PDB file of C-alpha atoms in Angstrom:
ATOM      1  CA  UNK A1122     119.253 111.866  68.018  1.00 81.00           C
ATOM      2  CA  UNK A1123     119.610 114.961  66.096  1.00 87.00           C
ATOM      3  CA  UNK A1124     120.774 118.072  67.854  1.00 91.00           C
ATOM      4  CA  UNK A1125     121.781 121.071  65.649  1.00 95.00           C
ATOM      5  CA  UNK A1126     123.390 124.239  67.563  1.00 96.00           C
ATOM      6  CA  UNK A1127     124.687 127.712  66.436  1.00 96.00           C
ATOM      7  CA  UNK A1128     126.933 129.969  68.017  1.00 92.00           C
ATOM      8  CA  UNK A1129     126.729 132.574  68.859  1.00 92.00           C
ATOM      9  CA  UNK A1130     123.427 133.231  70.463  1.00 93.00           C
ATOM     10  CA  UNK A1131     123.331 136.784  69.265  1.00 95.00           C
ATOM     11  CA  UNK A1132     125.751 139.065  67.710  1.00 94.00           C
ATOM     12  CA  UNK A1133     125.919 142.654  66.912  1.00 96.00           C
ATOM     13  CA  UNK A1134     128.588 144.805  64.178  1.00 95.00           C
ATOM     14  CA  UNK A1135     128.875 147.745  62.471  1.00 97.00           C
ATOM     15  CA  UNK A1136     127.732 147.938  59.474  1.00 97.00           C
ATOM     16  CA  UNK A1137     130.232 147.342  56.346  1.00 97.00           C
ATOM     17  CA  UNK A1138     131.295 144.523  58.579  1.00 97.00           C
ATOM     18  CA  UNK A1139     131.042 140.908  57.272  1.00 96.00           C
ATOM     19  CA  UNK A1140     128.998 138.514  59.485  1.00 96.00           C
ATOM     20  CA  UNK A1141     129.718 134.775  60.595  1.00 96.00           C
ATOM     21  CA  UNK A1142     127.378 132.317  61.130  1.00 97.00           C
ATOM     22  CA  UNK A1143     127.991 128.743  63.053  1.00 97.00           C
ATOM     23  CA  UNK A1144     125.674 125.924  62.656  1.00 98.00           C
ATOM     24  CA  UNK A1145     126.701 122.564  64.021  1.00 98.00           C
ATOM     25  CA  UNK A1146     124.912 119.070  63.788  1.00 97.00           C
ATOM     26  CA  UNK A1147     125.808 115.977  65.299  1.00 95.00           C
ATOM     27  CA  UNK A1148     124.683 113.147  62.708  1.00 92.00           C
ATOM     28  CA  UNK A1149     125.959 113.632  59.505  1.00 91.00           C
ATOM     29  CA  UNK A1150     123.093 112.156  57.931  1.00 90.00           C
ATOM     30  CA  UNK A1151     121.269 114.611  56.384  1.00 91.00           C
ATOM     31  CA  UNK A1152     119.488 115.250  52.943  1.00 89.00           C
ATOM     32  CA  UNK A1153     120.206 118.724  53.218  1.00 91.00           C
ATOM     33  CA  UNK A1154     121.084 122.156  55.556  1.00 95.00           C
ATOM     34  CA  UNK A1155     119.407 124.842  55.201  1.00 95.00           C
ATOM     35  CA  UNK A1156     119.571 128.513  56.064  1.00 96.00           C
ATOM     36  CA  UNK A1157     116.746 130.972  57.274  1.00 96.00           C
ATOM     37  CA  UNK A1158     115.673 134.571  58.139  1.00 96.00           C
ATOM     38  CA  UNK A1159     113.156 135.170  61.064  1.00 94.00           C
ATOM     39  CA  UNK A1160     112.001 139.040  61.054  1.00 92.00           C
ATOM     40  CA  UNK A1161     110.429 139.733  64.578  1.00 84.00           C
ATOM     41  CA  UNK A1162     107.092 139.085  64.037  1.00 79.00           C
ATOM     42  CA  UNK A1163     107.049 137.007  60.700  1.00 82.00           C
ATOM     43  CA  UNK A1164     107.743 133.497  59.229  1.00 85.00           C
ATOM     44  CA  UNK A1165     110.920 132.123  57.890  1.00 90.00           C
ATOM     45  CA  UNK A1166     112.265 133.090  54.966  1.00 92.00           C
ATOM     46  CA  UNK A1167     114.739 130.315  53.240  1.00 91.00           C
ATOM     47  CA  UNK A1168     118.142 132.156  52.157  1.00 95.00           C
ATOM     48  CA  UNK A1169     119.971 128.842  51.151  1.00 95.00           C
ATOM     49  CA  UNK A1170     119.564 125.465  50.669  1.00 93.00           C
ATOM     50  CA  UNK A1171     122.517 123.216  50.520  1.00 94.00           C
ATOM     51  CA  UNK A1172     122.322 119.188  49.442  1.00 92.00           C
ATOM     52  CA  UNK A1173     124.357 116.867  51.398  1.00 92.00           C
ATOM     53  CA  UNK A1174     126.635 116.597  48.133  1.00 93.00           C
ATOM     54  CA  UNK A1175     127.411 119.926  47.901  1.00 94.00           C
ATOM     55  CA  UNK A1176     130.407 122.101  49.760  1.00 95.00           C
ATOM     56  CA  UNK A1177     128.654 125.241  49.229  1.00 95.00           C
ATOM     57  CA  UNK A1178     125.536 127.796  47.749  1.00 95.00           C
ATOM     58  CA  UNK A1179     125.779 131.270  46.828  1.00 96.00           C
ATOM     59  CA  UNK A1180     122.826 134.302  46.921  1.00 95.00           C
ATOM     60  CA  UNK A1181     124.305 137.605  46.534  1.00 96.00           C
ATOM     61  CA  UNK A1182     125.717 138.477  49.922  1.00 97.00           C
ATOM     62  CA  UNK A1183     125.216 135.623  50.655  1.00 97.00           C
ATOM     63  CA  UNK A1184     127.233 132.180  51.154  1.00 97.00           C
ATOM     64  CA  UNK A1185     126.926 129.131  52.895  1.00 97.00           C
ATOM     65  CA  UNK A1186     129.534 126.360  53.366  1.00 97.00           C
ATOM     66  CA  UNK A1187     128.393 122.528  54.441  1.00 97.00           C
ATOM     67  CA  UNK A1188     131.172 120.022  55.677  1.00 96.00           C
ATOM     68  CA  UNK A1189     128.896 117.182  56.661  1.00 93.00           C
ATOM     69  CA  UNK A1190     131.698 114.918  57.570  1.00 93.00           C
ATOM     70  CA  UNK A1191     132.354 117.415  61.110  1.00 95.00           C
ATOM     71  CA  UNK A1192     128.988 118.867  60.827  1.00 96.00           C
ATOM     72  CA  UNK A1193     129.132 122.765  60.597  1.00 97.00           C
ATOM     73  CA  UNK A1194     127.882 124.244  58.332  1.00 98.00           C
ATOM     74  CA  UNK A1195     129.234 128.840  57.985  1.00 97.00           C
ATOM     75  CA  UNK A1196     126.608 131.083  56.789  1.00 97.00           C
ATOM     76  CA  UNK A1197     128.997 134.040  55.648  1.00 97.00           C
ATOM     77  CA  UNK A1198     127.279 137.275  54.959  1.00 97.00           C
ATOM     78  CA  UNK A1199     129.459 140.586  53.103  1.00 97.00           C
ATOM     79  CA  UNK A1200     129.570 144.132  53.527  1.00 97.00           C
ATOM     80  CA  UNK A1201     126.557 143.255  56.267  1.00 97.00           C
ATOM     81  CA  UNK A1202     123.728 146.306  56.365  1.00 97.00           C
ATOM     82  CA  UNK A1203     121.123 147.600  59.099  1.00 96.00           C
ATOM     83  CA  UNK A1204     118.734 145.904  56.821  1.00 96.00           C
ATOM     84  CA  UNK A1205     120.087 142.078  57.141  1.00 97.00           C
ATOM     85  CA  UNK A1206     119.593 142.337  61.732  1.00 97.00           C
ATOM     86  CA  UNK A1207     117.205 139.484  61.775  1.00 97.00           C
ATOM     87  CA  UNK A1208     117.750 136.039  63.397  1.00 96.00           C
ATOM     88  CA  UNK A1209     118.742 133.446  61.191  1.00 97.00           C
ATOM     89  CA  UNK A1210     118.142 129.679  61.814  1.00 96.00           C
ATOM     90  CA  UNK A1211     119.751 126.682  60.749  1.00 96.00           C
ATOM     91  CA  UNK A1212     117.818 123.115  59.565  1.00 95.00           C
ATOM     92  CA  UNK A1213     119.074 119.931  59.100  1.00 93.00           C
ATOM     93  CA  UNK A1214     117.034 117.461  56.961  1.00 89.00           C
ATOM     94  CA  UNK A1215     117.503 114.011  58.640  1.00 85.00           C
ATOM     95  CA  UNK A1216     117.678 111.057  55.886  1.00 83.00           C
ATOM     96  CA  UNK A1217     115.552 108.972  58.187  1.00 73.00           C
ATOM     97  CA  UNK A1218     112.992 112.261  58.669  1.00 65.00           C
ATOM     98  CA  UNK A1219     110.389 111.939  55.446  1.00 64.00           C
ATOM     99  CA  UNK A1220     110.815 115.516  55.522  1.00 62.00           C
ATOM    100  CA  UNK A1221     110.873 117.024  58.999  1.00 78.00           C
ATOM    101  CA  UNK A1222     113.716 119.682  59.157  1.00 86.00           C
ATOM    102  CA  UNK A1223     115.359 119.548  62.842  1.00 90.00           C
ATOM    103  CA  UNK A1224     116.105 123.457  63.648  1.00 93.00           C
ATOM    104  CA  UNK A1225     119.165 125.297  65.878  1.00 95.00           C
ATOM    105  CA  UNK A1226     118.145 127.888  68.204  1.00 93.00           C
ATOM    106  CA  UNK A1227     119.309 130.948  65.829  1.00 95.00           C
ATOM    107  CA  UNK A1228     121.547 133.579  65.822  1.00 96.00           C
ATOM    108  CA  UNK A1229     120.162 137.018  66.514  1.00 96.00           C
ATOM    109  CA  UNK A1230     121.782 139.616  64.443  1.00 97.00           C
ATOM    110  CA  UNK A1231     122.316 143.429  64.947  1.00 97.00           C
ATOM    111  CA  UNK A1232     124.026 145.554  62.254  1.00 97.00           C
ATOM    112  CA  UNK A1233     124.246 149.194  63.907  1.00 96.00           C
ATOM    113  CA  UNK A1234     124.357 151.894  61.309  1.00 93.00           C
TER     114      UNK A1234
ATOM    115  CA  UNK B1394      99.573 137.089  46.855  1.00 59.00           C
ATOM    116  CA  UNK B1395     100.912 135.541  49.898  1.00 66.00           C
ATOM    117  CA  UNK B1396     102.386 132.302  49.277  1.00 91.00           C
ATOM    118  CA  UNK B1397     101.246 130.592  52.603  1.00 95.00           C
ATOM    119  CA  UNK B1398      99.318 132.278  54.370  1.00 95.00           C
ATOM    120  CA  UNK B1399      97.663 131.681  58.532  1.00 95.00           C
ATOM    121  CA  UNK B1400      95.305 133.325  60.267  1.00 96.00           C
ATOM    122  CA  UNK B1401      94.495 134.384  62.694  1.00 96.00           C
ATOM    123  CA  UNK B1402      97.510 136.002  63.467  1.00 94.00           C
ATOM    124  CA  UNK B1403      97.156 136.410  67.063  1.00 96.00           C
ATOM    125  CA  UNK B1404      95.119 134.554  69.364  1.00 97.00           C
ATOM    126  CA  UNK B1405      94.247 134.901  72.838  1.00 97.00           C
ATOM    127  CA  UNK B1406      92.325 132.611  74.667  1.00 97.00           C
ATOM    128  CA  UNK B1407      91.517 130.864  78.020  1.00 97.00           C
ATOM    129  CA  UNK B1408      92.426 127.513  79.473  1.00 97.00           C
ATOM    130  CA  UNK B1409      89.881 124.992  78.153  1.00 97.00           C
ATOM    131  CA  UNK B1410      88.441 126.749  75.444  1.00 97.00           C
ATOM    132  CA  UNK B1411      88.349 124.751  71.958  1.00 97.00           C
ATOM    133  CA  UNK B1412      90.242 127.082  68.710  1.00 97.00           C
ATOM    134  CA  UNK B1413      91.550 126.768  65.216  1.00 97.00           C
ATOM    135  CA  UNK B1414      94.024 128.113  63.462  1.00 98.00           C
ATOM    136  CA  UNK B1415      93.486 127.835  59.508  1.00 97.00           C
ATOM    137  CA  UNK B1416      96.443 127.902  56.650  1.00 97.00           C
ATOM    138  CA  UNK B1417      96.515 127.986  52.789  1.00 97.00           C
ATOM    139  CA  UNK B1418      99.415 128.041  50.583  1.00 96.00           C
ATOM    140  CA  UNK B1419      98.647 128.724  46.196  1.00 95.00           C
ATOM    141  CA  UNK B1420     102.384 127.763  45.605  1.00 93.00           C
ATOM    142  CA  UNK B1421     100.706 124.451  44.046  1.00 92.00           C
ATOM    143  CA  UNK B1422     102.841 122.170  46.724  1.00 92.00           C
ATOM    144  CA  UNK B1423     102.079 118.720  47.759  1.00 90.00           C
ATOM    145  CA  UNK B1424     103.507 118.706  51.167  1.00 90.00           C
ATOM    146  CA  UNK B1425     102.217 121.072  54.489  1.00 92.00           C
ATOM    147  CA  UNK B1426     103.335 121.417  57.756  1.00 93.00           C
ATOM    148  CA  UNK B1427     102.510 122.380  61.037  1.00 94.00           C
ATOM    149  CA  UNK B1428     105.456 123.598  63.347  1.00 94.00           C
ATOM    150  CA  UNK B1429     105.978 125.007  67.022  1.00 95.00           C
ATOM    151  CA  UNK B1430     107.904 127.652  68.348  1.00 93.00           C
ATOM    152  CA  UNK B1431     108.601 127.816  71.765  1.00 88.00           C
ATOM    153  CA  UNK B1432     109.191 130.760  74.222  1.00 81.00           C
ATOM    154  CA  UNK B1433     113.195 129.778  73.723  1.00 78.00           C
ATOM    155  CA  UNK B1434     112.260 129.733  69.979  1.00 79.00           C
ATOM    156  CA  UNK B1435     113.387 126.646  69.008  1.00 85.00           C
ATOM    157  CA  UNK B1436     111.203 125.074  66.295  1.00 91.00           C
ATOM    158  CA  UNK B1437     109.879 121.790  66.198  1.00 91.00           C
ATOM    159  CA  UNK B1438     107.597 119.912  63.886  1.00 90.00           C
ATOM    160  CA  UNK B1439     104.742 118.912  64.839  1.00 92.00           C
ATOM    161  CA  UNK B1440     102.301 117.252  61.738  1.00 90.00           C
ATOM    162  CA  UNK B1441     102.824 116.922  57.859  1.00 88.00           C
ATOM    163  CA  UNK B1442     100.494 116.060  55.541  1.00 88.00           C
ATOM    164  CA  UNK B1443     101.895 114.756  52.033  1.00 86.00           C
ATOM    165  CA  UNK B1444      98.490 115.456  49.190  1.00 84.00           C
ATOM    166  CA  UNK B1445      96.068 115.207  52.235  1.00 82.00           C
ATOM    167  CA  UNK B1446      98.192 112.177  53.930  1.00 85.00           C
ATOM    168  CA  UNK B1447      99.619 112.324  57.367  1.00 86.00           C
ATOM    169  CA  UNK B1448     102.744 111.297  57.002  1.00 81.00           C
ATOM    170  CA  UNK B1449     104.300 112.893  60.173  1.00 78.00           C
ATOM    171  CA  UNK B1450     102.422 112.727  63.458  1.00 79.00           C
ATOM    172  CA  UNK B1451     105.153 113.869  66.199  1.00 80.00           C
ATOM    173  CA  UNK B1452     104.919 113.058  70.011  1.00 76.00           C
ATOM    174  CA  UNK B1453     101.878 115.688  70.599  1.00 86.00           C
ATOM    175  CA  UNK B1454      98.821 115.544  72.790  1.00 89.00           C
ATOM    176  CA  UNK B1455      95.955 114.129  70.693  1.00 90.00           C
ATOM    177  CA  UNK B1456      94.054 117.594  71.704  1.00 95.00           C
ATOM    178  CA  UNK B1457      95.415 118.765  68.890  1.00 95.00           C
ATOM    179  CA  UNK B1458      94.380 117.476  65.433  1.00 93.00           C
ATOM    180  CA  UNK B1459      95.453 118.271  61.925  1.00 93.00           C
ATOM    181  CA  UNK B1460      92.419 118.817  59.357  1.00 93.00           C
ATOM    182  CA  UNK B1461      93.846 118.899  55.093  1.00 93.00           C
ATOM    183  CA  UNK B1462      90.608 119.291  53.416  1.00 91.00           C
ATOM    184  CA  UNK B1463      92.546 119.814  50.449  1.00 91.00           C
ATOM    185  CA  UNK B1464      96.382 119.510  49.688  1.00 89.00           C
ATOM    186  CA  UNK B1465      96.020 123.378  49.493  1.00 94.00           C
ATOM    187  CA  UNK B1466      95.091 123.648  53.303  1.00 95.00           C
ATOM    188  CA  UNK B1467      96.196 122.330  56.821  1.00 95.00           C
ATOM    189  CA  UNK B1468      93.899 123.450  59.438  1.00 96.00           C
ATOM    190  CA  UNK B1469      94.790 122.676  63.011  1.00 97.00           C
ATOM    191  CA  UNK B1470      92.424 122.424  65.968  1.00 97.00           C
ATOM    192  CA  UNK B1471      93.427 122.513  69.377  1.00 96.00           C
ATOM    193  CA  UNK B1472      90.858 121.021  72.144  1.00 96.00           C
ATOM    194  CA  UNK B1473      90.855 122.038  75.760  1.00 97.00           C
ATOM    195  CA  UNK B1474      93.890 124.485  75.738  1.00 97.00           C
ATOM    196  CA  UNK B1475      96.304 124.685  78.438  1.00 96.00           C
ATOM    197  CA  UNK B1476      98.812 127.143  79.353  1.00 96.00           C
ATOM    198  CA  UNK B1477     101.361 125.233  77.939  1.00 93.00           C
ATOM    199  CA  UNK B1478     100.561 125.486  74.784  1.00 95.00           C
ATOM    200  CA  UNK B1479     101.345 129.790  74.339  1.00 96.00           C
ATOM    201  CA  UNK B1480     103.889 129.582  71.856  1.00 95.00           C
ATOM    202  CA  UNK B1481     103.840 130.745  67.627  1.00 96.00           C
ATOM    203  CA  UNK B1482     102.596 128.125  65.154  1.00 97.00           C
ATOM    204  CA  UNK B1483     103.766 127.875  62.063  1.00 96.00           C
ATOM    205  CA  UNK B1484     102.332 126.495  59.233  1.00 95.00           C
ATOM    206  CA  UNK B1485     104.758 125.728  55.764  1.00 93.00           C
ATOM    207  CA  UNK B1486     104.697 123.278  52.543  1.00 92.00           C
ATOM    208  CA  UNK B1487     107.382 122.239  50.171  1.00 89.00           C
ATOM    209  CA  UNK B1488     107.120 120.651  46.840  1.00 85.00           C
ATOM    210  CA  UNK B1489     107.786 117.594  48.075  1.00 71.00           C
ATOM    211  CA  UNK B1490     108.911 115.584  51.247  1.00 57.00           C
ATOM    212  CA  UNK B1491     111.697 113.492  51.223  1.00 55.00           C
ATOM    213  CA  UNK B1492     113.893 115.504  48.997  1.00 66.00           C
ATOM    214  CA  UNK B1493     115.518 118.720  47.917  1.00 74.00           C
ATOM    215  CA  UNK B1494     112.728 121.207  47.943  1.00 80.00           C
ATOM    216  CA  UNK B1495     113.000 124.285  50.557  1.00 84.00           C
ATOM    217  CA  UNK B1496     110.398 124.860  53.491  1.00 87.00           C
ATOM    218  CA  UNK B1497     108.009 128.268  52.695  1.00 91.00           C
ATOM    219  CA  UNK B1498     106.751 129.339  56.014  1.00 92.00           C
ATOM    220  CA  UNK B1499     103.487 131.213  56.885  1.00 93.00           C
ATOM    221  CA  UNK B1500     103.790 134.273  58.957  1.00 92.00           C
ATOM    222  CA  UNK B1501     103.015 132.615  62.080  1.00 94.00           C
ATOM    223  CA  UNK B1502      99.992 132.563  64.749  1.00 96.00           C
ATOM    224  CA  UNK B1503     100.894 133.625  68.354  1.00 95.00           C
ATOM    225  CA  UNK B1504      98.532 131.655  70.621  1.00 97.00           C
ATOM    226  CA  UNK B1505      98.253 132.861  74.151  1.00 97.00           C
ATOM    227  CA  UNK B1506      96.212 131.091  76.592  1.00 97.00           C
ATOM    228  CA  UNK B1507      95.063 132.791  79.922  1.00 96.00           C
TER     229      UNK B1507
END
């Protein structure tokens, strides 16, 4: 079974700082990983989406790393800002899952000003 | 010009009572989903429903049941609500299932039941 985990539970710099974000799976088998944004009261927004054949996917600030053979995947955000505190979420897409994503817990992010 | 869009947003309710939560997406997708989040905010999936097909139909209570009138709406109705099931549904779509495409999500509806 599919269990996808990121560390650390929460996490809070300065800003200017860059951010780090873990996301481990434990079946390699996956279509996909991708990367989201959960503002306190809203839905997901998708930052990145990487393929299973890819290494990596840049937005801006933003990039994402996949090494499917150890399952992590690093969300790696620059110069972070008070406007990026959010939780992000990580989803694996399961080959065998006709499209159900299997989510981590998140990572709650504070950037103090 | 939402792109998928839920309501109601909140919803409060007591145990037993029958409700519906209703969501639309104009993005033109073929695929819709219902998800749960829970109090520890992990989400799980709960229905999808490829051009009006259920094509996913996880381990949940048949009180609830998955309407697609349309490939343009999932509706979900919930039948004698317990306590248990407080938590924020989400409702997204995707181009496609089975591939590439990224998840859009609704903004959520935060069912609590008394």
């Amino acid at each position: 079974k599919q269990e996808v985990t990121q560390i650390p539970a929460a996490l809070s710099v300065p800003e200017g700082e860059n951010l780090v974000l873990n996301c481990s799976f434990t079946d390699s088998a996956i279509y996909n990983l991708q990367w989201f944004r959960q503002d306190p009261g809203k839905g997901l927004t998708s930052l990145l989406l990487i393929q299973s054949s890819q290494r990596e996917q840049t937005s801006g600030r933003l990039n994402a790393s996949l090494d499917k053979s150890s399952g992590r995947s690093t969300l790696y955000i620059a110069a972070s800002q008070p406007g990026d505190s959010a939780t992000y979420l990580c989803a694996v897409k399961p080959t065998d899952s006709w499209g159900k994503l299997q989510f981590g817990a998140g990572t709650q992010v504070v950037v103090t000003p | 010009d939402t792109a998928v869009s839920q309501t109601p947003k909140y919803l409060v309710t007591q145990m037993g009572n029958d409700k519906s939560i209703k969501c639309e997406q104009n993005l033109g997708h073929d695929t819709m989903y219902w998800y749960k989040q829970d109090s520890k905010k992990f989400l799980k999936i709960m229905f999808s429903y490829n051009n009006k097909e259920l094509i996913i139909n996880e381990t949940v209570p048949n009180r609830f049941s998955p309407k697609s009138p349309d490939k343009a709406h999932l509706n979900l109705h919930i039948n004698s609500l317990e306590l248990g099931d407080s938590a924020v549904y989400f409702c997204a779509s995707s181009q496609r299932q089975g591939n590439n495409s990224p998840l859009h999500f609704g903004n959520g509806t935060r069912l609590t039941v008394t």
